[in-house]
PDB file of C-alpha atoms in Angstrom:
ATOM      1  CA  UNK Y 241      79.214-169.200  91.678  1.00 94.00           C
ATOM      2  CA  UNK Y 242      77.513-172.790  91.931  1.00 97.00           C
ATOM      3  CA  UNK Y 243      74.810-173.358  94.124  1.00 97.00           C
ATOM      4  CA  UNK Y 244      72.163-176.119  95.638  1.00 98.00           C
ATOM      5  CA  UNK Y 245      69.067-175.548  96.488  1.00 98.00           C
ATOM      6  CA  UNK Y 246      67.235-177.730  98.541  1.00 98.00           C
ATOM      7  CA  UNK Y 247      63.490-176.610  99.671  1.00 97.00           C
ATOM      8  CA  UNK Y 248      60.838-178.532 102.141  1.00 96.00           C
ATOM      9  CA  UNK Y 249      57.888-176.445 100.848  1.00 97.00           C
ATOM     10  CA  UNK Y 250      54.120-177.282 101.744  1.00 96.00           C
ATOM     11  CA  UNK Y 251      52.089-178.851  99.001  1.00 96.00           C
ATOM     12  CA  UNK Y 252      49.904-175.886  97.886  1.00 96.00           C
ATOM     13  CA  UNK Y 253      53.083-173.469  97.059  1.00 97.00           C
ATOM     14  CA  UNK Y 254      55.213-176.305  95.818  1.00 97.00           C
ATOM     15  CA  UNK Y 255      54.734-176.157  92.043  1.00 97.00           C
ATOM     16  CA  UNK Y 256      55.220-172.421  92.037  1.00 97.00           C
ATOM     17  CA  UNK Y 257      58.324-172.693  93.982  1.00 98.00           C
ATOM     18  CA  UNK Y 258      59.698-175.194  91.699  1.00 97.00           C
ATOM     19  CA  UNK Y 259      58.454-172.537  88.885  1.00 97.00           C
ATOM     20  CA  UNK Y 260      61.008-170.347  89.803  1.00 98.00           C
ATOM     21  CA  UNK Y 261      63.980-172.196  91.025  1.00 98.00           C
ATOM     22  CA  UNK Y 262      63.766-173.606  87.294  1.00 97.00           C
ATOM     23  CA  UNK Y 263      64.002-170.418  85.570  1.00 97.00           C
ATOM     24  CA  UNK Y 264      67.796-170.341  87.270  1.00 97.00           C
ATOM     25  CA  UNK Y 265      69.125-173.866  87.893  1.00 97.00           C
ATOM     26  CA  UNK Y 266      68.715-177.416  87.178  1.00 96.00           C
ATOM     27  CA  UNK Y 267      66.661-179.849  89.243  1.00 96.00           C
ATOM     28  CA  UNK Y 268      68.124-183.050  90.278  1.00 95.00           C
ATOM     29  CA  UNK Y 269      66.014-184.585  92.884  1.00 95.00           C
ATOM     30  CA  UNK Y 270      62.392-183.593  93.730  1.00 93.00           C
ATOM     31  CA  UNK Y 271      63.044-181.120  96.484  1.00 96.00           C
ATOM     32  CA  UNK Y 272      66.749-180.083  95.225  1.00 97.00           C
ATOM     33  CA  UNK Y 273      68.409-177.765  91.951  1.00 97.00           C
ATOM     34  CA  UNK Y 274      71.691-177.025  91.113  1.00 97.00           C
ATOM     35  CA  UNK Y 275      73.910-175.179  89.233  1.00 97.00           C
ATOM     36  CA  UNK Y 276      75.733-171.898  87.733  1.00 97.00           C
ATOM     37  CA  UNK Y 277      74.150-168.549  89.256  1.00 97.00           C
ATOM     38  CA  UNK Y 278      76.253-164.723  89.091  1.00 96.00           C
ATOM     39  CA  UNK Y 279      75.268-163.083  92.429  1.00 95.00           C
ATOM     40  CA  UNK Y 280      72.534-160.904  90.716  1.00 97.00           C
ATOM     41  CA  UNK Y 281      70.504-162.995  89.749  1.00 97.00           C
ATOM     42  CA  UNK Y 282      70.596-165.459  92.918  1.00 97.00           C
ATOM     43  CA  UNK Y 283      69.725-162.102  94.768  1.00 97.00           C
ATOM     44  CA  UNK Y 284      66.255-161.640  92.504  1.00 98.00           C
ATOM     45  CA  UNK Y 285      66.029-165.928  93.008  1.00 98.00           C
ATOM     46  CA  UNK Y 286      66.344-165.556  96.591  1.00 97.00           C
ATOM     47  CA  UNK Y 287      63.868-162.697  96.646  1.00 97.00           C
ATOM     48  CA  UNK Y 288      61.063-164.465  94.389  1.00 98.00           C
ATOM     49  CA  UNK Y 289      61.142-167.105  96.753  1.00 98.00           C
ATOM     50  CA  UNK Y 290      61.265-164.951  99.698  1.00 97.00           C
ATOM     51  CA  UNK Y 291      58.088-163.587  98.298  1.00 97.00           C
ATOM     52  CA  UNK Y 292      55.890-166.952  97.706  1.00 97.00           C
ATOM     53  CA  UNK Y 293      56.996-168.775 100.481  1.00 97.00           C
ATOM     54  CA  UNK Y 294      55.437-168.688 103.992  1.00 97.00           C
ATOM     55  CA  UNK Y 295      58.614-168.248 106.766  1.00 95.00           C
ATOM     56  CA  UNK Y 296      56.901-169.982 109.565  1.00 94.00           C
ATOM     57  CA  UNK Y 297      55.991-173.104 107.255  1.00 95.00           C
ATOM     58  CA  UNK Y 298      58.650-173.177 104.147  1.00 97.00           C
ATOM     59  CA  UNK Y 299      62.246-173.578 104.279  1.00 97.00           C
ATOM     60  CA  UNK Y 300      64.856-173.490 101.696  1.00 97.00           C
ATOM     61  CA  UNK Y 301      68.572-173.514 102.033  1.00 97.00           C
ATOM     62  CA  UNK Y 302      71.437-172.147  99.876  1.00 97.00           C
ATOM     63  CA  UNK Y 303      74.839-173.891  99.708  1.00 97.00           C
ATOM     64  CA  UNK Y 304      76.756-171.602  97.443  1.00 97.00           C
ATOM     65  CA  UNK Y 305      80.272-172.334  96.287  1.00 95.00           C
ATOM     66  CA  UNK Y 306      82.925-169.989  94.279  1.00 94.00           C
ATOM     67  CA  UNK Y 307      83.519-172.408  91.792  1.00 93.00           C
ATOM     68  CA  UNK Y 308      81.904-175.994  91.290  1.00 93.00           C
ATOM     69  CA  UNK Y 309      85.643-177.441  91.192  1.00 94.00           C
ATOM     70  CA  UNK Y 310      85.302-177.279  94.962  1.00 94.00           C
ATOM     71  CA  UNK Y 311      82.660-179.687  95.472  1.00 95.00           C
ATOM     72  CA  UNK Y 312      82.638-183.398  94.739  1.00 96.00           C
ATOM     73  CA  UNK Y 313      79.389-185.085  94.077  1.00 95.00           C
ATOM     74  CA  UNK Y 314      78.903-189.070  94.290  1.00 94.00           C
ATOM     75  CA  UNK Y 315      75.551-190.199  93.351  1.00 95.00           C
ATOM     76  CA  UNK Y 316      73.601-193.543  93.775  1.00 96.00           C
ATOM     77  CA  UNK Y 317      70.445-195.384  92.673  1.00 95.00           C
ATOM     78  CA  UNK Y 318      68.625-193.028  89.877  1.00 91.00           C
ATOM     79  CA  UNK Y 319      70.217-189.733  88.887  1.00 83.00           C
ATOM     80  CA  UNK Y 320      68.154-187.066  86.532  1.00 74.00           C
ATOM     81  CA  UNK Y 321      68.999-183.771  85.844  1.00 67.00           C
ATOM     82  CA  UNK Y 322      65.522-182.073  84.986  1.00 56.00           C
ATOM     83  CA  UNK Y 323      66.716-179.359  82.865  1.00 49.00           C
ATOM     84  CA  UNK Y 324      64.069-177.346  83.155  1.00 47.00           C
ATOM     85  CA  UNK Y 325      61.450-179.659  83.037  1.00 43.00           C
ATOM     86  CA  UNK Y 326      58.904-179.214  85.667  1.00 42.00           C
TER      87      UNK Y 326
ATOM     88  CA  UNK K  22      85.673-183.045 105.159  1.00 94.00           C
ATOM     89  CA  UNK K  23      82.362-181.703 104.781  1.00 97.00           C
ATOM     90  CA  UNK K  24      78.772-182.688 103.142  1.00 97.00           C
ATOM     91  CA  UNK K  25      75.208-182.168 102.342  1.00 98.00           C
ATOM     92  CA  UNK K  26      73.412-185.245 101.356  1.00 98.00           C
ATOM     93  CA  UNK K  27      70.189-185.260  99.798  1.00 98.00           C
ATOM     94  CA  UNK K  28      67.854-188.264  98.871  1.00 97.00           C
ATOM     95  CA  UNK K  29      64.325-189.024  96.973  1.00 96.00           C
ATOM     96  CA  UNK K  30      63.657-192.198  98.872  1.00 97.00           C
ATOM     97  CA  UNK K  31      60.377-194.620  98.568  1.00 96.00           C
ATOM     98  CA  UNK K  32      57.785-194.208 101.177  1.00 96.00           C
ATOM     99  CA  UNK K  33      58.842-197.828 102.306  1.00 97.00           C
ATOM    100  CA  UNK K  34      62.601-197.203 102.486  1.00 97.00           C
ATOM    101  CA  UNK K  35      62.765-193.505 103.902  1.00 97.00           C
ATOM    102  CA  UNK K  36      62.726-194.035 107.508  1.00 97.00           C
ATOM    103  CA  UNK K  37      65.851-196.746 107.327  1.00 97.00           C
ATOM    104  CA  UNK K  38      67.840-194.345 105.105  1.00 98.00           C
ATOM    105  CA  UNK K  39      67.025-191.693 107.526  1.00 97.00           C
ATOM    106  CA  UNK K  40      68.243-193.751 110.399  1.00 97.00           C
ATOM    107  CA  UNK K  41      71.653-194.378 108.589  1.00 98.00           C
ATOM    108  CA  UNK K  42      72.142-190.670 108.047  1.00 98.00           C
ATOM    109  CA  UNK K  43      71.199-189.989 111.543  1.00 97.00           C
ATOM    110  CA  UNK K  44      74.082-191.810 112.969  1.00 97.00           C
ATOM    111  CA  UNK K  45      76.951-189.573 111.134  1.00 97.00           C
ATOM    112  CA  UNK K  46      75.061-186.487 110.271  1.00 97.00           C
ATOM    113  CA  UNK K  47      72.293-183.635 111.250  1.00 96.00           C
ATOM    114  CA  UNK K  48      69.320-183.623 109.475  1.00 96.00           C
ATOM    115  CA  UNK K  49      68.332-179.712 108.263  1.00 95.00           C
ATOM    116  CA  UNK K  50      65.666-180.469 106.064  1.00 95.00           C
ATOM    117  CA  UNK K  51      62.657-183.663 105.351  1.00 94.00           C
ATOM    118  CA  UNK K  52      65.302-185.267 102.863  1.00 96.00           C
ATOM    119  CA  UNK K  53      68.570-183.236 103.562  1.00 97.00           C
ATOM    120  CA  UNK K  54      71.729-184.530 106.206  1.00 97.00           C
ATOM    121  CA  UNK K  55      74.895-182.712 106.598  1.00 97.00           C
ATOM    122  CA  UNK K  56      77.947-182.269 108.758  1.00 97.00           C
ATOM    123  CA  UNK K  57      81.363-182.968 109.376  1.00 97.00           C
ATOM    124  CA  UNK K  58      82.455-186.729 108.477  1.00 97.00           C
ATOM    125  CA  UNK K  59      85.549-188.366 107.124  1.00 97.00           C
ATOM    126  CA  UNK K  60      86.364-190.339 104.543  1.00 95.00           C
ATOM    127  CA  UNK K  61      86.955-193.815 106.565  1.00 97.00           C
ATOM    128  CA  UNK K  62      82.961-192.839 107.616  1.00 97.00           C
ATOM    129  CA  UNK K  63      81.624-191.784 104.092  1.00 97.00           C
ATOM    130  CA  UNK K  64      82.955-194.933 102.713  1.00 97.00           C
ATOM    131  CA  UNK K  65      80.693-196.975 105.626  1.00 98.00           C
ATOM    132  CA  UNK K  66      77.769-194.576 104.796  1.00 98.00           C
ATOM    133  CA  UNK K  67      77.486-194.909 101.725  1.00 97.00           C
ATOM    134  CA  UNK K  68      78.250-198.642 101.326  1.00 97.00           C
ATOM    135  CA  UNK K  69      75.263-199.057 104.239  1.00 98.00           C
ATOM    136  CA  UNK K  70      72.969-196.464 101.805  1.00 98.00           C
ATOM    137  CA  UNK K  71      74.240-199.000  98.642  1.00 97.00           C
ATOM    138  CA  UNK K  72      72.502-202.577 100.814  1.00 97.00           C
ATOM    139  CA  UNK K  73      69.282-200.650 101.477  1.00 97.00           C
ATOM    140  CA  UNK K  74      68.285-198.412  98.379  1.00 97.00           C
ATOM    141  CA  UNK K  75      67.005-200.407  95.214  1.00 97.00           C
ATOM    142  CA  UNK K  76      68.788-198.124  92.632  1.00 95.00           C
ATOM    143  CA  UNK K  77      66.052-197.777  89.909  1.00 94.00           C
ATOM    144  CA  UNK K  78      63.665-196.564  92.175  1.00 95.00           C
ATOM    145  CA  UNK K  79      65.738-194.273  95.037  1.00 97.00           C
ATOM    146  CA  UNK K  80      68.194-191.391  94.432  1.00 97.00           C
ATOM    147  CA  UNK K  81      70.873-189.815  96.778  1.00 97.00           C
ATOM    148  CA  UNK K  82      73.363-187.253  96.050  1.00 97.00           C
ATOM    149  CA  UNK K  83      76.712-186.576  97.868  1.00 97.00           C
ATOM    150  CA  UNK K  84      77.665-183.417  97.848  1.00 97.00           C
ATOM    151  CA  UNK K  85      81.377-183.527  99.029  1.00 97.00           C
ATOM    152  CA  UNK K  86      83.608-180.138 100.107  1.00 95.00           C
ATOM    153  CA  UNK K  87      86.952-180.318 101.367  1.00 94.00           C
ATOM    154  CA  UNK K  88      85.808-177.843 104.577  1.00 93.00           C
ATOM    155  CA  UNK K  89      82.715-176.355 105.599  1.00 93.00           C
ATOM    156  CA  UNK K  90      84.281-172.760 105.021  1.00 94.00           C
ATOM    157  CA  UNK K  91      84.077-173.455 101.387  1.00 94.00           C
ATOM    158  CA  UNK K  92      80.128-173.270 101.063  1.00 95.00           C
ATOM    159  CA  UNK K  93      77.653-170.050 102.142  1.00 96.00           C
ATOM    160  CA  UNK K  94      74.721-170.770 103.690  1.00 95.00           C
ATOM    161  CA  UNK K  95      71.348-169.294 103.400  1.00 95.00           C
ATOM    162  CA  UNK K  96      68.268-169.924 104.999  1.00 95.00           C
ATOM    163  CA  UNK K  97      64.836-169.053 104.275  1.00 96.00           C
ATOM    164  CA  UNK K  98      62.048-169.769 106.348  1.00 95.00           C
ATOM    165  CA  UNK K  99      62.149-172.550 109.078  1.00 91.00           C
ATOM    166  CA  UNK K 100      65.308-173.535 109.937  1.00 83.00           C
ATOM    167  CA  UNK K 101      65.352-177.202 112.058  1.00 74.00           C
ATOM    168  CA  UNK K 102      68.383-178.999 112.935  1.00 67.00           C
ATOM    169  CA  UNK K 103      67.806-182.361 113.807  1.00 56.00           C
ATOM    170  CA  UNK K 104      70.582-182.939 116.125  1.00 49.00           C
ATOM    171  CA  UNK K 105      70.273-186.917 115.429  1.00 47.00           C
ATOM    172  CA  UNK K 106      66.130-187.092 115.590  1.00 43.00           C
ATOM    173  CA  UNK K 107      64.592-188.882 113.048  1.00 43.00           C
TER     174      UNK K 107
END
């Protein structure tokens, strides 16, 4: 599966949230990661999260695709793909 | 067709970007749009994203699916959909 993960997280959990979505996929925009995830692991990403985050202040959304040949991505201005870089 | 469009805009840009967005998509998250649009309409949003982003400073990402039943979605947390409020 391919995935992106896009969070609005208050400041004080922010870094830690980041933490984790960076041991699974790359970031590509402050608040948003991408890429390759088996359904495993997304379960123990989604769970992590689940964990640090506080519902009734945090959200984070999945988009998750079978295959990333289904999804078309145009990009302007600046374009970085953090791999794993905090 | 269907999309999720996420940006990392500067402070003095955001709220025109997000105004642009507004008028062909719902805003789920601080920096991320999505919804329904087609191709005549992507070609005017993005061309009216192109005048007003200075492209070494802001980023925005296109992420483009044929249908909406291609993509799972899960939430975490607060879920808002900004049915055209900015």
């Amino acid at each position: 599966m391919w995935i992106v993960l896009t969070y609005d997280i208050n400041e004080k959990r922010v870094n830690s949230i980041r933490k984790i979505c960076a041991l699974y996929l790359i970031r590509v925009q402050n608040s948003v990661f991408l890429g390759e995830i088996g359904w495993a692991n997304l379960r123990i990403l989604r769970d992590k999260l689940k964990d640090k985050i506080i519902e009734s202040e945090d959200s984070i959304q999945f988009f998750i695709l079978r295959d990333e040949k289904l999804v078309r991505r145009i990009k302007l201005g600046v374009s970085y793909e953090f791999s794993n870089i905090i």
